[in-house]
Coordinates of C-alpha atoms in Angstrom, one line a residue:
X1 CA 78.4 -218.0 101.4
X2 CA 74.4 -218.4 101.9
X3 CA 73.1 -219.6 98.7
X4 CA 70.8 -216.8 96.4
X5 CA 67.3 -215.9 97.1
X6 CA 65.5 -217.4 94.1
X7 CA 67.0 -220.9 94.1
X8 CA 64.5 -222.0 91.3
X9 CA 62.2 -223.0 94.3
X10 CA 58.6 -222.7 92.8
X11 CA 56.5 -221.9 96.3
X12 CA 58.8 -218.4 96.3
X13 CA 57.3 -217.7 92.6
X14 CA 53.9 -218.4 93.8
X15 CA 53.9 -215.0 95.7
X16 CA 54.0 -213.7 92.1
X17 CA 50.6 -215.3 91.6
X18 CA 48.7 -212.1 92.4
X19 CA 45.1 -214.2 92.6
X20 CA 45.6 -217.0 95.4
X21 CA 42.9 -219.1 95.2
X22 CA 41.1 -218.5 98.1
X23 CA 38.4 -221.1 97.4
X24 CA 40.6 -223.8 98.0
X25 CA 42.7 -222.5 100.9
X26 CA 41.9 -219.9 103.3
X27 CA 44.0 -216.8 103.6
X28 CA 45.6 -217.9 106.9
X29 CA 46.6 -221.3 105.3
X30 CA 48.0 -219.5 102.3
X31 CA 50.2 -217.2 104.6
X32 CA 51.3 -219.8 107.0
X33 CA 52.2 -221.6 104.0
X34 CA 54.6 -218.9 102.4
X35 CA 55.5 -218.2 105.8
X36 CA 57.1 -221.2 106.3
X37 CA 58.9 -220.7 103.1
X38 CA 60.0 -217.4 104.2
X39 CA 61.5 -218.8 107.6
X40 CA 63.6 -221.1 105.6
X41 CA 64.5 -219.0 102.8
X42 CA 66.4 -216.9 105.6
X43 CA 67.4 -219.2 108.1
X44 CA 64.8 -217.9 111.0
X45 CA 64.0 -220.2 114.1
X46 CA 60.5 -218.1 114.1
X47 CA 58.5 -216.2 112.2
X48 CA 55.1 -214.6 112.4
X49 CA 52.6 -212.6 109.9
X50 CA 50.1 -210.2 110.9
X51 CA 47.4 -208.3 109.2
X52 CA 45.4 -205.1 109.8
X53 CA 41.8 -205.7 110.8
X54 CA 39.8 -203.9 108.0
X55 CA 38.3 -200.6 109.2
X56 CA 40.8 -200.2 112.1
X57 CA 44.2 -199.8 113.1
X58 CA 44.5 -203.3 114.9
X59 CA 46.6 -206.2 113.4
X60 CA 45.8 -209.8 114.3
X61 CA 48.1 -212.9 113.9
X62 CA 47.5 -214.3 110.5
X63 CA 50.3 -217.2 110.5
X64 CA 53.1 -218.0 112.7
X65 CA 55.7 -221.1 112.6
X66 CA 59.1 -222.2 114.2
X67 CA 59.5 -220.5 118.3
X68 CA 57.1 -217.9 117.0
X69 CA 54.7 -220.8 116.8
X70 CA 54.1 -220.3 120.7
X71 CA 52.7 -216.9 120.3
X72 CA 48.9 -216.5 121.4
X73 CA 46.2 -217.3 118.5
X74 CA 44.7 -213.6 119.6
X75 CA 47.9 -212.2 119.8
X76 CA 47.5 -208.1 118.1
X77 CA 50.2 -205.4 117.4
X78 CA 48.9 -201.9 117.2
X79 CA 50.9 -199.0 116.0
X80 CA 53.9 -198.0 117.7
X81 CA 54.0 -200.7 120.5
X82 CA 56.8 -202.7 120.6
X83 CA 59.2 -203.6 117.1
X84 CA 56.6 -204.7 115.2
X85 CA 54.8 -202.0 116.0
X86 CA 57.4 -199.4 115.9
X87 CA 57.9 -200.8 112.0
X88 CA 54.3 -200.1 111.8
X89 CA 53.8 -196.6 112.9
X90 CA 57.4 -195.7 111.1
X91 CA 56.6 -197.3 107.8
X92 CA 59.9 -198.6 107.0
X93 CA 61.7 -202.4 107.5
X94 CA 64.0 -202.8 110.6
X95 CA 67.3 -204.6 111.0
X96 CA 67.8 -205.4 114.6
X97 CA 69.9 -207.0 116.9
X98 CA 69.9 -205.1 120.0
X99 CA 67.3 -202.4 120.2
X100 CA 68.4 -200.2 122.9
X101 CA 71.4 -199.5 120.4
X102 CA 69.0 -198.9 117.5
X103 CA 68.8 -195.3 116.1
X104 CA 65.1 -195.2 116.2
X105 CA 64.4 -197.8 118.7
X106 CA 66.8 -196.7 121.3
X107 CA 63.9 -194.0 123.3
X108 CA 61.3 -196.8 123.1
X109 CA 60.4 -199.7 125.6
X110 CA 60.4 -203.1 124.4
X111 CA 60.0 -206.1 126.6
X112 CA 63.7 -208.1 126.8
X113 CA 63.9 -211.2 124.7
X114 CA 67.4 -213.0 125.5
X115 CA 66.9 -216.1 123.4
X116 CA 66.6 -212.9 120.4
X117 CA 70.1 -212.6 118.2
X118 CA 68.5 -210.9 116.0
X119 CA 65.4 -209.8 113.7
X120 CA 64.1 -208.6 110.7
X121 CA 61.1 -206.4 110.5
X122 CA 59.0 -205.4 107.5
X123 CA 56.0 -203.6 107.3
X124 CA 53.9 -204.9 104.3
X125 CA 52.8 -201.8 102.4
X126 CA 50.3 -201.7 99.7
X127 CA 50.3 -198.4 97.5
X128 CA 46.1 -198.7 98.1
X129 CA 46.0 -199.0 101.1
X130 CA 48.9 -198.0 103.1
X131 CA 50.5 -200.8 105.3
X132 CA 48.4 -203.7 105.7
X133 CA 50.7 -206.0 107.6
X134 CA 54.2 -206.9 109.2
X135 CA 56.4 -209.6 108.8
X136 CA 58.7 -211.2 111.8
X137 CA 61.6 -212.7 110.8
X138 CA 64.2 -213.5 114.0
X139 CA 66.8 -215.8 114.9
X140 CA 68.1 -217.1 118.3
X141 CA 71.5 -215.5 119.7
X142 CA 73.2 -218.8 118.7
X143 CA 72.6 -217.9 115.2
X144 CA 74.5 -215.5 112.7
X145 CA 73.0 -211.9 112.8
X146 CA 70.7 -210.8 109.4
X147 CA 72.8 -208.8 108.0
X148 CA 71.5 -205.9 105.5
X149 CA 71.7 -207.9 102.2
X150 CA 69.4 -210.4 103.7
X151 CA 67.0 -207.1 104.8
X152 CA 67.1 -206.3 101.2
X153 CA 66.0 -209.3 99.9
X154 CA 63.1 -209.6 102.8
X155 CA 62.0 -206.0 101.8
X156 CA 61.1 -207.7 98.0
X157 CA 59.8 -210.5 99.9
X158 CA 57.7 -208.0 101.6
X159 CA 56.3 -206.2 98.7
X160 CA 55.2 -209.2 96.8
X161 CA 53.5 -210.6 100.0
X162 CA 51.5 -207.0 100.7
X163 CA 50.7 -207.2 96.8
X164 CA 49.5 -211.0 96.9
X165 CA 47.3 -210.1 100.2
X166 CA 46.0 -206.8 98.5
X167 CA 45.2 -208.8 95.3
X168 CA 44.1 -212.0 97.6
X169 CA 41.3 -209.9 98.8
X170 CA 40.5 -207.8 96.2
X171 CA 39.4 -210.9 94.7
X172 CA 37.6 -212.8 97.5
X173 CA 35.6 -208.8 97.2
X174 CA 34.7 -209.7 93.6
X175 CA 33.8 -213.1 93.9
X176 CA 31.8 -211.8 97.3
X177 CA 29.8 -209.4 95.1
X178 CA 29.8 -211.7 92.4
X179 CA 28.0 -214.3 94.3
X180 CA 25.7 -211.4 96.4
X181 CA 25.0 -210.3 92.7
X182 CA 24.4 -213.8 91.4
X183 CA 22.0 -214.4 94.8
X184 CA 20.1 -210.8 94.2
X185 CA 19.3 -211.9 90.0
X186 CA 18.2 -215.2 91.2
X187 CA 16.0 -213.8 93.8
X188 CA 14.8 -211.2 90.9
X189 CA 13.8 -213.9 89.0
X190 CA 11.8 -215.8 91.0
X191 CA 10.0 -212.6 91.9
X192 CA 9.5 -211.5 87.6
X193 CA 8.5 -215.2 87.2
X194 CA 6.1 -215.2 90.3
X195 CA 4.2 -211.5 88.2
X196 CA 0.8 -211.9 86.6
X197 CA 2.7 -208.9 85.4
X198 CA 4.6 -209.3 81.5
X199 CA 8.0 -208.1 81.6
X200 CA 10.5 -208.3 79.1
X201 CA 13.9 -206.9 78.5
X202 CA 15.5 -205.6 75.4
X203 CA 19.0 -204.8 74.3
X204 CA 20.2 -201.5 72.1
X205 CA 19.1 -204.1 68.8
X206 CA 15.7 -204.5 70.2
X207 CA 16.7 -208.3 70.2
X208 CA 14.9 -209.9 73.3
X209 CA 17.3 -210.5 76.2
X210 CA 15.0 -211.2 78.9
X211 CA 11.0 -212.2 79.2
X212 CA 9.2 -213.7 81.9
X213 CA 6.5 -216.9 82.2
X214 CA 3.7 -214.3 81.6
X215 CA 5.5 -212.6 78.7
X216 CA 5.7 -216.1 76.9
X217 CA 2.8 -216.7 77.7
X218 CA 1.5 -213.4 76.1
X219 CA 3.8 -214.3 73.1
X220 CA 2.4 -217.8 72.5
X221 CA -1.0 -216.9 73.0
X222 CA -0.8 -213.9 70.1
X223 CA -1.9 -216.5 67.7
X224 CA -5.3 -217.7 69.3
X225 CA -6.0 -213.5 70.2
X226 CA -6.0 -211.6 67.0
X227 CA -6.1 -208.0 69.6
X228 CA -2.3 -209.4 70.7
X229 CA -1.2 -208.3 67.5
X230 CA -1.8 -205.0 68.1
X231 CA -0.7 -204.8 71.6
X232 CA 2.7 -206.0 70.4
X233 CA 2.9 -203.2 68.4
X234 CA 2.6 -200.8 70.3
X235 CA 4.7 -202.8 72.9
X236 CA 7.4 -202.4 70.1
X237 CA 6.8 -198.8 69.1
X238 CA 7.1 -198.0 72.9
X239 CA 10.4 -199.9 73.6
X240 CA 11.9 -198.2 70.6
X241 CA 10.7 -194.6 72.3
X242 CA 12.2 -196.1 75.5
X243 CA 15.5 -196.8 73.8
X244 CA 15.7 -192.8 72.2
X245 CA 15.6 -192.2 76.6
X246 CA 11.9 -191.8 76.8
X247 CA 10.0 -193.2 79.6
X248 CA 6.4 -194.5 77.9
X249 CA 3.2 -195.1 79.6
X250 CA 0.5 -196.2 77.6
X251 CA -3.4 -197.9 78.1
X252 CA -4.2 -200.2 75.2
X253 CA -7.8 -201.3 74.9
X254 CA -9.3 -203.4 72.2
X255 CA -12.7 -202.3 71.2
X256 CA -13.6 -205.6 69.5
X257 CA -12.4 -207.9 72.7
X258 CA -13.1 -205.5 75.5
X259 CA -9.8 -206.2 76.5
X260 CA -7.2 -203.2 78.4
X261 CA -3.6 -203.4 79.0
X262 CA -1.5 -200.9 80.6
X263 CA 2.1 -200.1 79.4
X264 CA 5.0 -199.2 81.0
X265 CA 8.8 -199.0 79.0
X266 CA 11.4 -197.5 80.0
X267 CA 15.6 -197.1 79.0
X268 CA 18.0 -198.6 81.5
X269 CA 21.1 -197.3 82.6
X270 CA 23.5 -199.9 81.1
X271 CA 21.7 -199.6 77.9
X272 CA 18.4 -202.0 76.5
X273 CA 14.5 -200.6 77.6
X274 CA 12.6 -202.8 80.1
X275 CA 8.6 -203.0 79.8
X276 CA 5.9 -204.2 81.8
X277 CA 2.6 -205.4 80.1
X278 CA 0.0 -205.4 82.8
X279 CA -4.1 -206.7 81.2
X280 CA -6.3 -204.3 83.3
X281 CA -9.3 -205.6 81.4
X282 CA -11.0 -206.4 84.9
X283 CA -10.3 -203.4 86.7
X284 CA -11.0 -201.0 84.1
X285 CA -14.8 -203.1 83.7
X286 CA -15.0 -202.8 87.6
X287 CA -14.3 -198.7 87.2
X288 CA -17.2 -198.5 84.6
X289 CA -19.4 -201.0 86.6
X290 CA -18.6 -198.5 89.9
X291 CA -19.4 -195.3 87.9
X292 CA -22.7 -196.8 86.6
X293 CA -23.9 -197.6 90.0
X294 CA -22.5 -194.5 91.2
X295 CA -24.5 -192.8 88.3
X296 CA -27.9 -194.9 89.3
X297 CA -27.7 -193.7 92.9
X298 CA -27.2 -189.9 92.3
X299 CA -30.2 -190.6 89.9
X300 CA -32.1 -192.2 92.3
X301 CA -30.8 -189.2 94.9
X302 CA -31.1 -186.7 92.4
X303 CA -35.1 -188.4 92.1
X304 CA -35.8 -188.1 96.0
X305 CA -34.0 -184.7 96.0
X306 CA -36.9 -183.9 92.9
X307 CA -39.4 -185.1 94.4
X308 CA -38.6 -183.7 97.9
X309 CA -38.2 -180.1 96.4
X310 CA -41.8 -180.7 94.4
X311 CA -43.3 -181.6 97.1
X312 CA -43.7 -178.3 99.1
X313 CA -44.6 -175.9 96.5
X314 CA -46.9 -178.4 95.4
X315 CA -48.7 -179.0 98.5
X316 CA -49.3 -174.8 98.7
X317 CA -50.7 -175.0 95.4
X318 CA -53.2 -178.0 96.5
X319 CA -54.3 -176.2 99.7
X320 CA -54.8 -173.2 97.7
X321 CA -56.6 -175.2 95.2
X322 CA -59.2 -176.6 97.6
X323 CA -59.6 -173.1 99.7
X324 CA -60.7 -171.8 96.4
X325 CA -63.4 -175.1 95.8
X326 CA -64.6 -173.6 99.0
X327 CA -64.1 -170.2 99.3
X328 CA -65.0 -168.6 95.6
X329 CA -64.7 -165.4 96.8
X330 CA -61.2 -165.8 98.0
X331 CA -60.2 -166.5 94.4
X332 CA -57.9 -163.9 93.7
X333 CA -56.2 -164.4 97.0
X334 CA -55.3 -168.1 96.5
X335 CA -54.6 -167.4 92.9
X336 CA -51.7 -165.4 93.5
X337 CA -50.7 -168.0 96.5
X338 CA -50.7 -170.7 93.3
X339 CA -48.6 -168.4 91.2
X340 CA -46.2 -168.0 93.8
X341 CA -45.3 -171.5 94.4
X342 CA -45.7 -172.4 90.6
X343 CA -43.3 -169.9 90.0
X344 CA -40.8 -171.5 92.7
X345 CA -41.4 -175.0 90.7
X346 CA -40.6 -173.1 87.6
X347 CA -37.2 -171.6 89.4
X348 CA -36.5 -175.6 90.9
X349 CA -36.5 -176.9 87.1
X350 CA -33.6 -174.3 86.1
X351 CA -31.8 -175.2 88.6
X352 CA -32.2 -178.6 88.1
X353 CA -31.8 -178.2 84.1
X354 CA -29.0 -176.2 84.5
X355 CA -27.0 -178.8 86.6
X356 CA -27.9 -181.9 83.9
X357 CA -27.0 -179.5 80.9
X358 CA -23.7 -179.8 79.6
X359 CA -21.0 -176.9 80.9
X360 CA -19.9 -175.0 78.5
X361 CA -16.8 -172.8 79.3
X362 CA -15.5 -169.1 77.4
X363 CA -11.9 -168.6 78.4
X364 CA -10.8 -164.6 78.8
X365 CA -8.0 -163.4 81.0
X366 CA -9.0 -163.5 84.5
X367 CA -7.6 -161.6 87.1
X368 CA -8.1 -163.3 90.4
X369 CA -7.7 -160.7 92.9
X370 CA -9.9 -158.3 90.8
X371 CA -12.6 -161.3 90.6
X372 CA -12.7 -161.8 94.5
X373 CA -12.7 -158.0 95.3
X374 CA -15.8 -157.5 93.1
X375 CA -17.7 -160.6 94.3
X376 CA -16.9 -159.7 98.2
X377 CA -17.8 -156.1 97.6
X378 CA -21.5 -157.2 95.8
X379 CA -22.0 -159.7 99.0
X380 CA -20.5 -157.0 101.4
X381 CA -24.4 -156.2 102.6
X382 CA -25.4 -159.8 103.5
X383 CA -22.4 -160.1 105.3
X384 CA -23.0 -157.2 107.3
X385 CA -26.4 -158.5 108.0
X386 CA -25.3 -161.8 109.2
X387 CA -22.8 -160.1 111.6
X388 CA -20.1 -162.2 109.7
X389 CA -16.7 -160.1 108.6
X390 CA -15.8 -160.6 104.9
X391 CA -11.8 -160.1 103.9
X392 CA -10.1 -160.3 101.0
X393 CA -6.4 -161.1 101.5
X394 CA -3.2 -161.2 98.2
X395 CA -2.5 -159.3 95.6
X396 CA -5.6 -157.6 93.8
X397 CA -3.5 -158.0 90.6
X398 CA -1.3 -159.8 89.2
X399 CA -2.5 -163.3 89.3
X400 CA -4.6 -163.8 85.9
X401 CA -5.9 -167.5 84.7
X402 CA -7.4 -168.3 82.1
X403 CA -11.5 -168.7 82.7
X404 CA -14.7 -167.9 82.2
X405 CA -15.2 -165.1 84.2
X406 CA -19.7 -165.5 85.0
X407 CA -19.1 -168.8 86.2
X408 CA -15.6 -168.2 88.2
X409 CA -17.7 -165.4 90.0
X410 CA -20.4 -167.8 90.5
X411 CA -17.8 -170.6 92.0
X412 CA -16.8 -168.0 94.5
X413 CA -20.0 -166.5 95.0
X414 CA -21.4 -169.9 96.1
X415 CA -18.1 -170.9 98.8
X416 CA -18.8 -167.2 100.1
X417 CA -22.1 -168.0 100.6
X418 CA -21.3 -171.8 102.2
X419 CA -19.1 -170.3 104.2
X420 CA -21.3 -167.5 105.4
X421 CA -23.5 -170.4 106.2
X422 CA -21.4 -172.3 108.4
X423 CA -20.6 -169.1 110.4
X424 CA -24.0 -168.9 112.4
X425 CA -23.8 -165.0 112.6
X426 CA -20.1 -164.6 114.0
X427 CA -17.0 -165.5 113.0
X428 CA -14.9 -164.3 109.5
X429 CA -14.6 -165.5 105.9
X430 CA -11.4 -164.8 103.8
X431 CA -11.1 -165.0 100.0
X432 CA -7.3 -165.5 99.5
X433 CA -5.7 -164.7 96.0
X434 CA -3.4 -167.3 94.6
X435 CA -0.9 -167.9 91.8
X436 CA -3.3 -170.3 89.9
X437 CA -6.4 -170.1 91.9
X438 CA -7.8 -169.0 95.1
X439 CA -9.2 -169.8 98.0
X440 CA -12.2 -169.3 100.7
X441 CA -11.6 -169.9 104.1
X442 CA -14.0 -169.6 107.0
X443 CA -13.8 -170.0 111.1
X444 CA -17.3 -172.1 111.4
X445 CA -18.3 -174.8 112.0
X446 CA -16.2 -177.1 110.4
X447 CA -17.3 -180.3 108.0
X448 CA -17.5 -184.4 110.1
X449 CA -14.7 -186.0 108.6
X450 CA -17.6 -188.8 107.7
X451 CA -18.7 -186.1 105.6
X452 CA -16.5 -184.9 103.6
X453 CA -16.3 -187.2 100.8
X454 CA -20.2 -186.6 100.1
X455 CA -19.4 -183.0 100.2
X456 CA -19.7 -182.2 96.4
X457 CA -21.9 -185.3 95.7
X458 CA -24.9 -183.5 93.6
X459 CA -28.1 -182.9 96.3
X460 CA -26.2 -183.8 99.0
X461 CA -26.9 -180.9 101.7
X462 CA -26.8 -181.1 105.7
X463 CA -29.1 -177.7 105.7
X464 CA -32.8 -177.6 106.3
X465 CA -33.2 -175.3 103.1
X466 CA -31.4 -175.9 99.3
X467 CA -31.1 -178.0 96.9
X468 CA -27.7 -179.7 97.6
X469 CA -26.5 -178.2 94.1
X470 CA -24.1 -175.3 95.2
X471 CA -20.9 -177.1 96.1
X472 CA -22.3 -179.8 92.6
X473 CA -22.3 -176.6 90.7
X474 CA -18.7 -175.4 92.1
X475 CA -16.6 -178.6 91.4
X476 CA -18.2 -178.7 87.5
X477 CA -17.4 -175.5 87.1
X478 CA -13.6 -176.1 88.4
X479 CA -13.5 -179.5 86.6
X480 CA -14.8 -177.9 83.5
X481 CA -12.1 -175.3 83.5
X482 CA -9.6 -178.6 83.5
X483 CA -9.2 -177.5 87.4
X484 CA -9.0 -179.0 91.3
X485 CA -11.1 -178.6 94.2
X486 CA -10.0 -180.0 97.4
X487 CA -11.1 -179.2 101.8
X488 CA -9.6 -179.0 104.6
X489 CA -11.7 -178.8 107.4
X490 CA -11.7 -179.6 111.2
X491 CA -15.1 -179.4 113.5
X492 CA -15.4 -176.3 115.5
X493 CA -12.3 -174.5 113.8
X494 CA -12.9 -173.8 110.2
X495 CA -12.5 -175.2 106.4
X496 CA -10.3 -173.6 103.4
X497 CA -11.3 -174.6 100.3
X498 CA -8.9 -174.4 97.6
X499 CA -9.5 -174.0 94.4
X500 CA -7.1 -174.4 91.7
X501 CA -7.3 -173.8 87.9
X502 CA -4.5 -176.4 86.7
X503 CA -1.9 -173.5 86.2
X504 CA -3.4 -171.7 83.1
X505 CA -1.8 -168.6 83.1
X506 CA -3.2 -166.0 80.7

């Protein structure tokens, strides 16, 4: 009588252990190892393991021992090819001895083995993943058949082997993403220590869980910098906003120090905030040191653009002046020549006053379409002159903002008249109706891409007449009304410029 399965040898309980410890033997070792337990558990001269290849139906030799031990190291099974593969495909363990006589081997072809008496065949099924394996169990013809209490106990063999494999790699996966994990927070923290940028991380208790070099650094330093105090502050206010869900961005700037921070907090999804304390104290200084200058040279263009407009009327009133030294009788004449060109100095200094005073704006409903149907219709003449066809395109109603209504008229009064301009006499204008806005497109001459940025720049003008103050006058009207003004243009095709009033509906 064969003696029992579980004989009290402990290497049969270790297939219990569902964590092999794969960091001190590899998988292969650990099968070959219980492999050779199995083989003389049941008495097999050979025995062989193989495993499916992860993402595909292929099964590759894992561990073999005894005559199996002369199989191939590249030696596969696939589904349905010979028994192994038959167990495979049919899910279930196979008893054989002769398998032209089997009831579900009988219509397949297998290659003859004579030194074969017998085998046992057990697919290694996981209830995850489906069959994962198959075990070989044989003995030569010289040997007593398996018979079907020996299959039994192989089938429990079986399952505790495709539950050790599953669980095997299951947890080489987690120690895998463990380490990738472990490799990826390193990696982060070189990068957060490597910041000029402050970061620190918080848990739900607002307790401190994380903080970089330059977040100490901020910390220690509050002594010796009073303004710290205050930033930390608000640095606390914001991560307890950022905690509620809120996503906080903030500038802090210290009147006393000159000193500006920027503040960004934020919740994360496992719970805690994160913030990043960034000093933009240099930045912000080089923005105001850019504006000044930017300020000094549309003075100084604003100056020459004076003095260039002065000039002319100016030199008539001279002339005038001198024809009169010489000419009395001409007087009257040269007096009203004087008056004429004093009276275009007198009309240079509105303008010119009326671009340096302060915009103020009186918000009624607007409606847009109504707006550019009146303003087209008062221009209608002048285009007709020019030879240039004026269209208004949308809905006349419908689309209402609010806006002052003079100075929205003047805004598309002015782009009519630019884009008249750069029509030469031909060509066609459109004043397009939008949702929040409109806009003025034209087929002329286009705008040099070199020159669009100095477009709206105040007496900036590529015509040999004006003051450069029209397309000035448009964008602080737009940006007055809390609005955006943007071009598209392309030489020889066209512009469209698109104004919109930031969405205020009335």
């Amino acid at each position: 009588m064969a003696a029992p399965l579980y004989s009290g040898d402990p290497d049969f309980w270790s297939l219990f252990d569902a964590s092999w410890d794969l960091g001190k033997q590899g998988l292969e070792e650990a099968l070959g190892k219980v492999l050779g337990h199995c083989a003389d558990w049941f008495g097999a001269s050979g025995a062989s393991l193989f495993l499916r290849h992860e993402g595909s139906e292929r099964y590759l030799l894992m561990a073999k021992t005894g005559l199996d031990a002369r199989m191939p190291e590249d030696a596969r099974v696939s589904p349905g090819e010979g028994i192994a593969g038959a167990s495979i495909e049919l899910g279930r363990p196979l008893l054989v001895s002769d398998p032209t006589q089997h009831p579900l081997l009988s219509h397949r072809r297998f290659r003859e083995r004579p030194d074969l008496g017998s085998a046992i065949v057990l697919p290694l099924i996981s209830p995850a993943s489906g069959c994962i394996g198959v075990l070989n169990l044989s003995r030569p013809a010289s040997a007593p058949e398996f018979g079907q209490a020996e299959l039994e106990r192989a089938e429990a063999v079986a399952r505790h082997i495709a539950l050790a494999v599953e669980n095997a790699r299951l947890f080489a996966k987690v120690r895998q993403t463990a380490s990738e994990a472990r490799i990826l927070r390193d990696r982060l923290q070189e990068v957060l220590q490597c910041l000029a940028v402050a970061v620190v991380v918080v848990d739900d208790q607002e307790l401190v869980t994380e903080a970089n070099a330059e977040a100490l650094r901020m910390l220690s330093d509050e002594a010796e910098h009073p303004e710290l105090t205050a930033l930390l502050a608000s640095l606390r206010d914001s991560l307890r906003a950022a905690l509620s869900g809120q996503t906080i961005r903030r500038r802090y700037h210290d009147e006393k120090s000159d000193r500006s921070w920027s503040l960004v907090c934020a919740p994360m999804p496992g719970g805690g905030a994160t913030a990043a304390i960034e000093e933009v104290s240099q930045h912000e200084r080089a923005v105001r040191e850019v504006a000044r200058l930017s300020r000094l040279a549309e003075i100084g263009q604003m100056t020459a653009a004076v003095a260039h407009e002065i000039r002319n009327p100016l030199t008539g009133i001279r002339s005038a002046a001198q024809l009169v030294m010489q000419e009395p009788d001409q007087a009257v004449e040269f007096a009203e020549i004087i008056h004429t060109e004093a009276c275009k100095l007198d009309e240079l200094c509105d303008q010119f006053l009326d671009f340096a005073r302060p915009l103020r704006v009186t918000r009624v409903p607007v409606d847009i379409g109504s707006l550019l149907k009146d303003v087209a219709g008062r221009l209608a003449p002048e285009f007709k002159k020019a030879g240039v066809k004026l269209n208004v395109r949308g809905s006349t109603d419908g689309h209402t903002v609010e806006g002052d209504q003079n100075k929205l008229e003047q805004v598309v009064r002015n782009l009519a008249l630019n884009a008249l301009q750069a029509c030469h006499g031909k060509g066609n204008v459109t004043l397009v109706a939008e949702p929040h806005g409109f806009t003025v497109e034209d087929t002329g001459e286009g705008v040099p891409a070199a020159e669009l940025d100095r477009l709206f720049t105040p007496f900036f003008t590529t015509r040999p007449k004006g003051t450069g103050l029209g397309l000035s006058n448009v964008r602080k009207i737009v940006d007055a009304h809390g609005g955006a003004l943007s071009i598209r243009s392309e030489e020889g095709k066209g512009s469209v410029f698109e104004v919109s009033l930031g969405g205020r509906a009335a």
